[in-house]
XYZ file of C-alpha atoms in Angstrom:
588
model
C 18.399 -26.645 -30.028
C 17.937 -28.562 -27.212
C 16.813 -27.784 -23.616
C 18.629 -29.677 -20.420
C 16.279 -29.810 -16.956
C 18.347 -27.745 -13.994
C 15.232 -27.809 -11.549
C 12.408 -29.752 -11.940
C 10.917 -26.494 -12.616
C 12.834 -25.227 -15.209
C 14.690 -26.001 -17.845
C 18.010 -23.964 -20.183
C 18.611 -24.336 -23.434
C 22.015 -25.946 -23.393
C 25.183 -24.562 -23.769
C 27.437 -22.376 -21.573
C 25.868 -20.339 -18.843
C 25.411 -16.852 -19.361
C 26.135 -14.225 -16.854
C 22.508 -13.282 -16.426
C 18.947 -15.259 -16.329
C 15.527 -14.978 -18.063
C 13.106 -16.878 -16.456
C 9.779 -16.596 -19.428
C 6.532 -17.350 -18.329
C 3.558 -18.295 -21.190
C 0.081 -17.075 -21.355
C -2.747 -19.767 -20.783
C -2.444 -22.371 -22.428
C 0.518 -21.611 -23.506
C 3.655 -23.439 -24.769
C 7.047 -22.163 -23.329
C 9.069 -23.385 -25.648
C 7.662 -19.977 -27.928
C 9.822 -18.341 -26.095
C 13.061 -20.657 -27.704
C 13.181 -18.192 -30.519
C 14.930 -15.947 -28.162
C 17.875 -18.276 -27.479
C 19.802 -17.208 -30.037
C 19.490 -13.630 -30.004
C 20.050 -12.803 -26.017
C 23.243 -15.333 -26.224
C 25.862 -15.567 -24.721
C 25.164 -12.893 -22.225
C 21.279 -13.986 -20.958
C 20.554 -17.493 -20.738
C 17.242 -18.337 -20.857
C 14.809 -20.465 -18.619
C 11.432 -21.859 -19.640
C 9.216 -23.378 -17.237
C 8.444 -26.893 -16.915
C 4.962 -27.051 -15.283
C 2.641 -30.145 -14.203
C 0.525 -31.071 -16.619
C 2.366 -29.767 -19.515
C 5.542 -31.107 -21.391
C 7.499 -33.267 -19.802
C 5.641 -33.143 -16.564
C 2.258 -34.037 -18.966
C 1.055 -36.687 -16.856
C 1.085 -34.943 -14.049
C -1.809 -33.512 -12.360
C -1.864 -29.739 -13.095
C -1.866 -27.255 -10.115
C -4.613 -25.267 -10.581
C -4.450 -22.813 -7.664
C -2.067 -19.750 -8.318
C -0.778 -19.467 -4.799
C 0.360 -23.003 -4.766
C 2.039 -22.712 -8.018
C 3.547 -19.608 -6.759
C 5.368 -20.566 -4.217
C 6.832 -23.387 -6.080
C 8.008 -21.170 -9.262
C 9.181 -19.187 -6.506
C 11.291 -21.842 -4.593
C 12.719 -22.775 -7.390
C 13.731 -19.286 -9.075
C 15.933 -18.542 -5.414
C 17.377 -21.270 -5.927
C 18.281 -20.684 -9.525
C 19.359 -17.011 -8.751
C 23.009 -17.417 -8.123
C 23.711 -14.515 -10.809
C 21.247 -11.722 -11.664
C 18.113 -12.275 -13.317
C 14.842 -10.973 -14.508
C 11.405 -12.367 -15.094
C 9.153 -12.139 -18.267
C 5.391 -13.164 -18.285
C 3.095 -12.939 -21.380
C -1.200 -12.138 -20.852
C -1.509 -14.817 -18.111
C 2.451 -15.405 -17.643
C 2.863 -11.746 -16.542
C 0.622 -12.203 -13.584
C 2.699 -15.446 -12.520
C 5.722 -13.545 -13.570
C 4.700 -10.314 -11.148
C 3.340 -12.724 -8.121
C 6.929 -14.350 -8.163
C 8.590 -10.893 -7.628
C 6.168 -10.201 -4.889
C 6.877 -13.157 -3.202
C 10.111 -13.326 -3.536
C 10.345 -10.088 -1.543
C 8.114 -11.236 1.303
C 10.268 -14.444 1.770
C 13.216 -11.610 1.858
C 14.611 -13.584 -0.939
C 16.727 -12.458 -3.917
C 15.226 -9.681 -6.029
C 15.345 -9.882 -10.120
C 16.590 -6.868 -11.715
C 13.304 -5.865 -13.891
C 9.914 -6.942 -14.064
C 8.841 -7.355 -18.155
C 5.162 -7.566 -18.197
C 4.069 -8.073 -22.183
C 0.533 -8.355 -23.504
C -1.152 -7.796 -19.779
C -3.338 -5.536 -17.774
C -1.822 -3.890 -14.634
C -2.660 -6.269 -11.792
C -5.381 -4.209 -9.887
C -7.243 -3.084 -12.665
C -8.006 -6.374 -14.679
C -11.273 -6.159 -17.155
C -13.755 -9.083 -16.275
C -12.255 -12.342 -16.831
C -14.267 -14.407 -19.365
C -15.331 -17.658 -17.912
C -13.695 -20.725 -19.914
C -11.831 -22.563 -17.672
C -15.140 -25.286 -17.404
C -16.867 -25.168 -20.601
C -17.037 -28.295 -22.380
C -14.208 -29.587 -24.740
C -15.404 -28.571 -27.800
C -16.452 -25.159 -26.552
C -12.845 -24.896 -24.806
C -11.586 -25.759 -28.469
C -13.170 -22.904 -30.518
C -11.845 -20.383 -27.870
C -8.575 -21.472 -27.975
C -8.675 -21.295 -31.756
C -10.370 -18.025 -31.307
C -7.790 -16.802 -29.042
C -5.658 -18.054 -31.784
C -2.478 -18.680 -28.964
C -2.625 -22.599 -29.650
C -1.263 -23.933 -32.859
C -4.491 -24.277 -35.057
C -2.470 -27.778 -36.752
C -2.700 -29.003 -32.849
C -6.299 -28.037 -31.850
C -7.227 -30.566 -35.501
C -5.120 -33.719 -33.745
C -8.279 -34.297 -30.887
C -6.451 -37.501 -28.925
C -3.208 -34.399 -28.510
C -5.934 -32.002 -27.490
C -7.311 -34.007 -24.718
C -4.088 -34.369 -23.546
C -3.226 -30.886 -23.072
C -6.342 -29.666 -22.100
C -6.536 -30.354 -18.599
C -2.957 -27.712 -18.297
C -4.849 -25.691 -20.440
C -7.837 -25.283 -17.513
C -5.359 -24.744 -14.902
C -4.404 -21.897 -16.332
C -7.658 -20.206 -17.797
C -8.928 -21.182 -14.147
C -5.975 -19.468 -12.105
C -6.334 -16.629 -14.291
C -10.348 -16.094 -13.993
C -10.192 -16.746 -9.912
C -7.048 -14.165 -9.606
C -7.480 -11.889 -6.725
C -5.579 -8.925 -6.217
C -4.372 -8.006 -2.830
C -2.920 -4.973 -2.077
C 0.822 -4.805 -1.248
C 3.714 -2.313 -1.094
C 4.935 -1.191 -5.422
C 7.708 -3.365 -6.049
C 11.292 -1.808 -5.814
C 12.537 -2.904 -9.395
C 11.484 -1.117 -13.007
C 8.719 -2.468 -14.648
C 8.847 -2.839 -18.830
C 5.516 -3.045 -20.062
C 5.053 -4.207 -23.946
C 1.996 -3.721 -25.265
C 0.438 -4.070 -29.092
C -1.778 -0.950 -30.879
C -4.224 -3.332 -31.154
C -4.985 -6.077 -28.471
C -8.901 -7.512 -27.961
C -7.818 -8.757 -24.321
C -6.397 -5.584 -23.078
C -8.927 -3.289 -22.213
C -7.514 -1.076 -19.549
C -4.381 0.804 -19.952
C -1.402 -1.584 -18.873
C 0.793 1.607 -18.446
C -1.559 2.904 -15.542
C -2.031 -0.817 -14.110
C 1.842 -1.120 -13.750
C 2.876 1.890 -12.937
C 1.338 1.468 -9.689
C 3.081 -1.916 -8.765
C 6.929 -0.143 -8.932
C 8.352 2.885 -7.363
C 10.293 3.445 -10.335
C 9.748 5.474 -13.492
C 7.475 2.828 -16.668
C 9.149 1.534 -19.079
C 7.052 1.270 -21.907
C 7.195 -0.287 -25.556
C 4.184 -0.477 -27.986
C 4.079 -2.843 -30.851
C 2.017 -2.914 -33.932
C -0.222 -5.997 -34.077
C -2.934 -7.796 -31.633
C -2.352 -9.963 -28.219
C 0.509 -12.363 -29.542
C 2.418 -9.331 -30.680
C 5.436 -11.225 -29.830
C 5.453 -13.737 -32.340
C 5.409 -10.700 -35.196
C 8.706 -8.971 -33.500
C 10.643 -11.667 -31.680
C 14.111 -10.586 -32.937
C 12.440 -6.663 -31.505
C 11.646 -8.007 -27.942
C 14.678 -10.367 -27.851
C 16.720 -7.163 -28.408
C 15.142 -5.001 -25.277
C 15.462 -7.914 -23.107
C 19.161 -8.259 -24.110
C 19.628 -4.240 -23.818
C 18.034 -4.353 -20.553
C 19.645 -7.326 -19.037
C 23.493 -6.105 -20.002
C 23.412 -2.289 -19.970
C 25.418 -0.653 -17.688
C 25.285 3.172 -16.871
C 28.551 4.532 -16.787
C 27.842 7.188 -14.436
C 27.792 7.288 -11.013
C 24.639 7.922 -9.808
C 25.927 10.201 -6.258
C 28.464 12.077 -8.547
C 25.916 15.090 -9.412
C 23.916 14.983 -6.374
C 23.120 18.273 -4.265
C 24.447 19.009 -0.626
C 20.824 17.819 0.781
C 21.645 14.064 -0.358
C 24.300 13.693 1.522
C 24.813 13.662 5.706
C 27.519 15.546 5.999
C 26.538 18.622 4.078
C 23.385 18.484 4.607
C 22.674 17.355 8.203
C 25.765 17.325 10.158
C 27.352 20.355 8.960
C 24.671 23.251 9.273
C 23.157 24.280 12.380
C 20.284 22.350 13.288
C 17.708 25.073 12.919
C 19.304 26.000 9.245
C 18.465 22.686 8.185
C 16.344 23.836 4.594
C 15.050 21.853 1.897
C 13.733 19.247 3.621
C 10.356 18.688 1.838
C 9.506 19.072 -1.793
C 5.874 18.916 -1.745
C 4.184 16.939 -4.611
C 1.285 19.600 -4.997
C 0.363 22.818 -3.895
C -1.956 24.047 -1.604
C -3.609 26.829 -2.441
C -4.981 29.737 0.571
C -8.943 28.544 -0.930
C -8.476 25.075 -0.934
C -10.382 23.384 1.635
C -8.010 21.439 3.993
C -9.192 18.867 5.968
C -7.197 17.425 9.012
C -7.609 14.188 11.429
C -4.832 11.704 13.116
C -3.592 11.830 16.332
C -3.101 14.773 19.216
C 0.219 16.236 17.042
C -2.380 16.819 14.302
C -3.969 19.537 16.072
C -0.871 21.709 15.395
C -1.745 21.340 11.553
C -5.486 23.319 11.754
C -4.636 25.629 13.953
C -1.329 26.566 11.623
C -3.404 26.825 8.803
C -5.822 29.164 9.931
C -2.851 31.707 11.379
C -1.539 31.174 7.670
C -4.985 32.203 6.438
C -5.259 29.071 4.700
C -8.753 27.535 4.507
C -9.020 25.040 7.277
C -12.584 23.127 6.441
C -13.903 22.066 9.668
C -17.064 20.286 9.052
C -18.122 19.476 12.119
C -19.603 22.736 13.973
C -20.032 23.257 17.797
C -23.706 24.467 18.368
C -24.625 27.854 19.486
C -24.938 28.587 23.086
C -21.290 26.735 23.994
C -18.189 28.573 25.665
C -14.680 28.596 24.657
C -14.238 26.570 27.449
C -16.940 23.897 26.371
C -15.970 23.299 22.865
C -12.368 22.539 24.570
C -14.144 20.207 26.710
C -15.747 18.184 24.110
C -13.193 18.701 21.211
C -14.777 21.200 18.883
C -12.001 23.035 16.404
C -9.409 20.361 17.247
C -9.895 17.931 13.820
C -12.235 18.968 10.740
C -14.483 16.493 12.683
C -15.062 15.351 15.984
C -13.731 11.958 16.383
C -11.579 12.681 18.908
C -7.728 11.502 18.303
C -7.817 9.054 15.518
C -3.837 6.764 16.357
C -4.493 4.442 14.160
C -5.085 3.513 10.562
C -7.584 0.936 11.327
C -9.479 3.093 13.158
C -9.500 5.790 10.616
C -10.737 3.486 7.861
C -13.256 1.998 10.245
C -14.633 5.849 10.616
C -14.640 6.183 6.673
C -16.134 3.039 5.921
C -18.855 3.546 8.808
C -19.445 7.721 7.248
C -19.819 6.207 3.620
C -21.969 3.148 4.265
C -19.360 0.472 4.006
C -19.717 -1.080 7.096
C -21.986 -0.237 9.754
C -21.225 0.904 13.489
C -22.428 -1.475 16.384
C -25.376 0.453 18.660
C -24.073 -0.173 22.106
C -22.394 2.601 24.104
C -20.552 1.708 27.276
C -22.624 2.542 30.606
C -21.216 4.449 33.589
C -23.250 6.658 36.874
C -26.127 6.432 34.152
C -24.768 7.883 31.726
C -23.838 6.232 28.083
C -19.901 6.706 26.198
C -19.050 5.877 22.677
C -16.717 3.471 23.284
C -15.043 4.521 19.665
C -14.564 8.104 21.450
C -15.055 7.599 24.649
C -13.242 11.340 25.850
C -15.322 13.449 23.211
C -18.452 13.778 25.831
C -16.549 13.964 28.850
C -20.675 14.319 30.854
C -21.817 11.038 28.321
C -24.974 10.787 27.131
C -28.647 10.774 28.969
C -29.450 8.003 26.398
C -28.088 5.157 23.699
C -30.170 7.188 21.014
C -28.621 10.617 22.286
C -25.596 8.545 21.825
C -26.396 7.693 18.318
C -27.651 10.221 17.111
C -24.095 12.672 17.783
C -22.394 9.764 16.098
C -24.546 9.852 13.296
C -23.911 13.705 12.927
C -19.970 13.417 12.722
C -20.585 10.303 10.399
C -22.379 13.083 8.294
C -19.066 15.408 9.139
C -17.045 13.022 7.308
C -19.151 12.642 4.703
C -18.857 16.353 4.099
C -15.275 16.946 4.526
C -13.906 14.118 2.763
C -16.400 15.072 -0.509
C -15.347 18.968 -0.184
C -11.372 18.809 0.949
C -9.020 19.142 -1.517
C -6.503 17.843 0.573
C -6.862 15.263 3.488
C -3.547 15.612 6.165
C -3.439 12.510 8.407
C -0.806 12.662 10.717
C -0.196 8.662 11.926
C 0.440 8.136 16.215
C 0.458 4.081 16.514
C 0.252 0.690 15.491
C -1.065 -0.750 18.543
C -4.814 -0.790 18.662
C -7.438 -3.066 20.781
C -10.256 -4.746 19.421
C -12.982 -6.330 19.640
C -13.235 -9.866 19.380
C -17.049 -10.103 19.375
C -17.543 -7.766 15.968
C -14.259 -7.061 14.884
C -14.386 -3.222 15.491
C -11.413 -1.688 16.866
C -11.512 1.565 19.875
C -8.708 4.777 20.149
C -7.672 3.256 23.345
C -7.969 0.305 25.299
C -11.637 -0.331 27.646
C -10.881 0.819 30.848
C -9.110 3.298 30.458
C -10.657 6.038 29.968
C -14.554 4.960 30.005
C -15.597 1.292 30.038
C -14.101 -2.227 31.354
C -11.716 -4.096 29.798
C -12.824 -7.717 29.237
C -9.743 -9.796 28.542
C -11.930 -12.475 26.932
C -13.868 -10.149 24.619
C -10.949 -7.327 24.116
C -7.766 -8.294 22.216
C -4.717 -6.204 21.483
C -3.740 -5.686 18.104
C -0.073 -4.897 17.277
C -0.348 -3.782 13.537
C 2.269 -5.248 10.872
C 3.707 -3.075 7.975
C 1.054 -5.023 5.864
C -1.945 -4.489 7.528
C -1.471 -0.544 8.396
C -1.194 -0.446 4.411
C -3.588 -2.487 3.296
C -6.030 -0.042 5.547
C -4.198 3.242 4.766
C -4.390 2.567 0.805
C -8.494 1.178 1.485
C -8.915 4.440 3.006
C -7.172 6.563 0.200
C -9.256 4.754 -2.490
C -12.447 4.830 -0.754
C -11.726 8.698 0.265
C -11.227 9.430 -3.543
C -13.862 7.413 -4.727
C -16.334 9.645 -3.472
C -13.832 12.682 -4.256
C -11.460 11.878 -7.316
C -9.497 15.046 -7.117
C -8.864 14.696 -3.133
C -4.763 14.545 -2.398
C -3.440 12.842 1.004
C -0.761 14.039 2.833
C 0.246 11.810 5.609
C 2.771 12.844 8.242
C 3.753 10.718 11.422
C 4.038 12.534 14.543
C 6.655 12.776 16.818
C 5.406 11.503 19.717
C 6.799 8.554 21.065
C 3.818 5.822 22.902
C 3.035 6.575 26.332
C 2.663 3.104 27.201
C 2.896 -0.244 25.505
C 1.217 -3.912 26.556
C 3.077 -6.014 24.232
C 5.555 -6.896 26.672
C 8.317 -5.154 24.966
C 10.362 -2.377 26.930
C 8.519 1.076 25.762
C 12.065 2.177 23.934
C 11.721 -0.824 21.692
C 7.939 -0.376 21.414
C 7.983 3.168 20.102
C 10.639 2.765 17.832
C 9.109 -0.526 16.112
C 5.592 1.525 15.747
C 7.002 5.250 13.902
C 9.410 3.043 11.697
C 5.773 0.970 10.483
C 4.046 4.163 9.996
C 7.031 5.674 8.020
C 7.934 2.983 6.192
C 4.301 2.302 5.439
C 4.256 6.209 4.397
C 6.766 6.537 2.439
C 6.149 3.767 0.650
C 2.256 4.587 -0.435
C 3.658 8.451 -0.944
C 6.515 6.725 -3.605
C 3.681 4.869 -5.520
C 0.955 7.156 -5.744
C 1.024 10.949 -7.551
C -1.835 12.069 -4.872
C -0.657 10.949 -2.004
C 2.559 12.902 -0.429
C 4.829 12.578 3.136
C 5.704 15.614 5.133
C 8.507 14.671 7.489
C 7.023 16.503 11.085
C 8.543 12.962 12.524
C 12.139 13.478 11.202
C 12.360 17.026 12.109
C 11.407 16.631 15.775
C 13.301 13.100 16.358
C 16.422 13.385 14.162
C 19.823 13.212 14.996
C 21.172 17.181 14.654
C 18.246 18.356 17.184
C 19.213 15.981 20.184
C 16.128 15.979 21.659
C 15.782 19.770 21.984
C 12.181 20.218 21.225
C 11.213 17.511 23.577
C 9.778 18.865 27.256
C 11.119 16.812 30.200
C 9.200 14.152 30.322
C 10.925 13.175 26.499
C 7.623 13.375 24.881
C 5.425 16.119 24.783
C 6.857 18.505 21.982
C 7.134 22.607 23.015
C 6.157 25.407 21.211
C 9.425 26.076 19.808
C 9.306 21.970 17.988
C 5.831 22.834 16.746
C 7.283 26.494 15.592
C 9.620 24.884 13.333
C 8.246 21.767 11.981
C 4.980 24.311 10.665
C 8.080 26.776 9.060
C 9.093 23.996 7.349
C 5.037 23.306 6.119
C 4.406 26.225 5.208
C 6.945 28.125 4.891
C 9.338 30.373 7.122
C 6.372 33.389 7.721
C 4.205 30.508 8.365
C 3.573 30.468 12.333
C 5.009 31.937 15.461
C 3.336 29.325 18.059
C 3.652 29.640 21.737
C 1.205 25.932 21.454
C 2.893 22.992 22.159
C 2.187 19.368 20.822
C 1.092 18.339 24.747
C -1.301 15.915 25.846
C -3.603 18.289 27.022
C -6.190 16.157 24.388
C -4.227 12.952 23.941
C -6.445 10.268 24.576
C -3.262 7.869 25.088
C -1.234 10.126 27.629
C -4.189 8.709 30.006
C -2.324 5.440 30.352
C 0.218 6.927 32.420
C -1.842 7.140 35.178
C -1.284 3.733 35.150
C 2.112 3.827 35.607
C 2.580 2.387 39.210
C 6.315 3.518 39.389
């Protein structure tokens, strides 16, 4: 058996091309020509493709890479340009992390996608066990791990002038693997096979729950009698799952047993617009005692206040004092959220709140000064009067940082509904504000205040921080996110305020949906889709085309809770949108 060189990354084993590609990635240290045994077996249908890596083989004298990012991007590189039919990647221990990276950044390069994902031998990505630290002992300690790890042939590790040679490849890898860094990221639109032994010393957390959150799709999961280098004890086993997997084809269409609702015509087009049913199937109940805590922009309100007509238990934990009138707890935004942030837009914002209530970060102590009077600039409309003094100031903050504290430990579900993705900050401490200085309290600075147009990465990264923190502190807490309906009331990115809008909801859906698809306890209600979609034509929208009437916020609550749900004459107005300010502004 011989192997010819098609990239000087990889290398096939020769012989006619098969209709499909394996690309097999080793664990540290490791040799891929292990993986040859499988050359026989998955022929002729999946050809197979071993790496050929600096440092090792026939790239020996080359200096390893010993970053994974760098090598990353090459493997990648090289595996587009090798993906002219449809393949799938393999990694063992070590060589599923490379193997998972690859996928991930062949999708941010917008790149080809393999079919699967076959992870063997490997803890999930974000919830690796402590790395030991090998990668710079000295030789001869580096030598009795490796034959402790008993992945290197123990006839090699005796032959000390072959040793030295490999050793430095051998580094790389133990040193990409101990310095690996997860970073969060959207689950990975392929299926995910995860092989795993009964009995493996270097898997300590459960692979199945360290996958399954890097793919939208259902685990695939195969355990194997034996320890980490399972694979060696049931190669003609694996070799016949990776063939299976590679060439099955399901006979059946997958649209031919579908229900009205998945298709348009039937289930959007045809019915009258307020007939559309069966729009959301929520993920988990919520129960007329469960405390139900609420926050996110001015739509949001609707959600409280449609709770408590339900007789559902709305937790607000943030209580006006004694002594105020109806008219004053309006006036500095009592009952509106289950605490009294004011209109939270953003997702940075909203993890800046948690992170400040739970001790993760803390707040600046500066308030911004007008007539005497001190504003929190990070809710600048909540006091309309301000403060007599900076500790007044702090000292309110400091009791709705104790609000969220409370709510978030005693909810036992958290509804965010998501407004926007632009958001200014502050270039001086990195905090970010509901809306930009000088609007509504303060003065904008255009060398200290910067806007911040949020990408579909970044309003993730800070949703899912939020969600984790949130259920450290309460592991039973369930998210339900929504996006509301409103379009932007003004935009300073230079883009016409159409364009704007629609470029911010599809982020926060997208970034929705996608966190709802990959996690069990966090679920999407679709308030955005039923105000904005195509069958109502605008109908719920007032006349300025943005602020929703009562008969929009009647029917997106039917369809949350249910058709005796609510009977609002509210509407979802800007009556307390910190935002609708900026049209003031509006000169024409």
């Amino acid at each position: 058996m011989t192997l010819e060189t098609v990239d000087p990354w990889f290398s096939r084993v020769s012989g006619p091309a098969g209709p499909a590609r394996l690309f097999c990635f080793p664990h540290a240290g490791g040799n891929p020509a292990d993986f040859l045994a499988w050359a026989g077996p998955l022929a002729p249908d999946v050809e197979l493709l071993l790496p050929n890596l600096p440092g090792r083989g026939t790239r020996l004298f080359e200096p390893p890479i010993g970053e994974l990012g760098p090598l990353v991007e090459q493997l990648t590189g090289a595996v587009s340009r090798l993906a002219d039919r449809p393949f799938a990647l393999f990694g063992h221990s070590f060589g599923a992390l490379v193997a998972f990276e690859i996928a991930r950044a062949l999708r941010r390069a917008g790149g080809p996608a393999p079919v699967a994902l076959w992870v063997s031998g490997a803890e999930g990505p974000q919830l690796r066990s402590q790395r030991r630290r090998v990668h710079d002992m000295p030789d001869d300690e580096l030598i009795d791990v490796l034959r402790e790890y008993a992945g290197t042939s123990a006839e090699l590790l005796e032959h000390r002038e072959l040793v030295e040679l490999i050793l430095p490849g051998v580094r790389a890898d133990f040193a990409m693997n101990e310095r690996y860094t997860y970073r969060p990221e959207p689950p990975l639109a392929l299926p995910i096979h995860v092989l795993h032994a009964s009995d493996d010393p270097h898997v300590v957390t459960d692979p199945v729950a360290g996958w399954t959150r890097e793919t939208t799709y259902p685990p695939h999961v195969t355990m194997f009698p034996g320890g980490h280098f399972f694979l060696r004890e049931h190669e003609a086993a694996v070799a016949a799952l990776l063939r299976a997997g590679l060439t099955a084809v399901d006979p059946r269409n997958p649209y031919q047993d579908q229900p009205a609702r998945a298709f348009w015509r039937t289930g959007v087009a045809e019915p009258d617009p307020l007939d559309i049913t069966d729009v959301w199937r929520p993920k988990f109940a919520m129960g007329q005692d469960d405390p139900i805590i609420t926050a996110g922009s001015c739509f949001a309100r609707e959600i409280g206040r449609a709770l408590l007509e339900r007789g559902m238990h709305w937790y607000v934990a943030e209580l006006p004092p004694p002594g105020l009138s109806a008219a004053e707890r309006a006036d500095r935004h009592y009952g509106e959220f289950s605490f009294r942030t004011g209109n939270i837009y953003t997702t940075a914002l909203l993890r800046q709140w948690v992170e400040w209530a739970f001790g993760k970060a803390e707040p600046p102590a500066s308030s911004w000064e007008h007539d005497g009077r001190h504003f929190d600039p990070y809710r600048p409309s909540v006091d309309p009067a301000g403060f007599a003094s900076l500790d007044d100031l702090l000292a309110a903050r400091q009791t709705t940082l104790a609000a969220i504290r409370r709510a978030v430990e005693t909810a036992a579900c958290f509804v965010f509904t998501m407004g926007l993705t632009e958001v200014w900050a502050d270039r001086a401490d990195g905090t970010v504000f509901p809306s930009c200085p000088g609007t509504i309290r303060g003065t904008f600075d255009p060398d200290r205040h910067v806007l911040r147009n949020l990408t579909f990465f970044e309003v993730y990264e800070d949703l899912a921080a939020t969600v984790e923190l949130c259920r450290a502190v309460n592991p039973g807490l369930r998210v339900l996110l929504t996006v509301s309906p409103h379009p932007i009331t003004a935009t300073a990115t230079g883009s016409h305020a159409l364009v704007a809008s629609t470029h911010t909801k599809a982020v926060l859906r997208a970034v929705a949906g996608e966190l709802a698809a990959q996690r069990g306890d966090v679920d999407y209600f679709p308030s955005y889709e039923l105000i904005t979609g195509a069958p109502f034509r605008s109908r719920f929208y007032q006349a300025n085309l943005r602020t929703v009437g009562p008969e929009g916020v009647a029917f997106v609550m039917r369809h949350f809770l249910g058709p005796t749900s609510v009977s609002s004459t509210a509407d979802g107005g800007d009556l307390s949108c910190d935002d609708a300010v900026l049209d003031y502004y509006n000169a024409h």
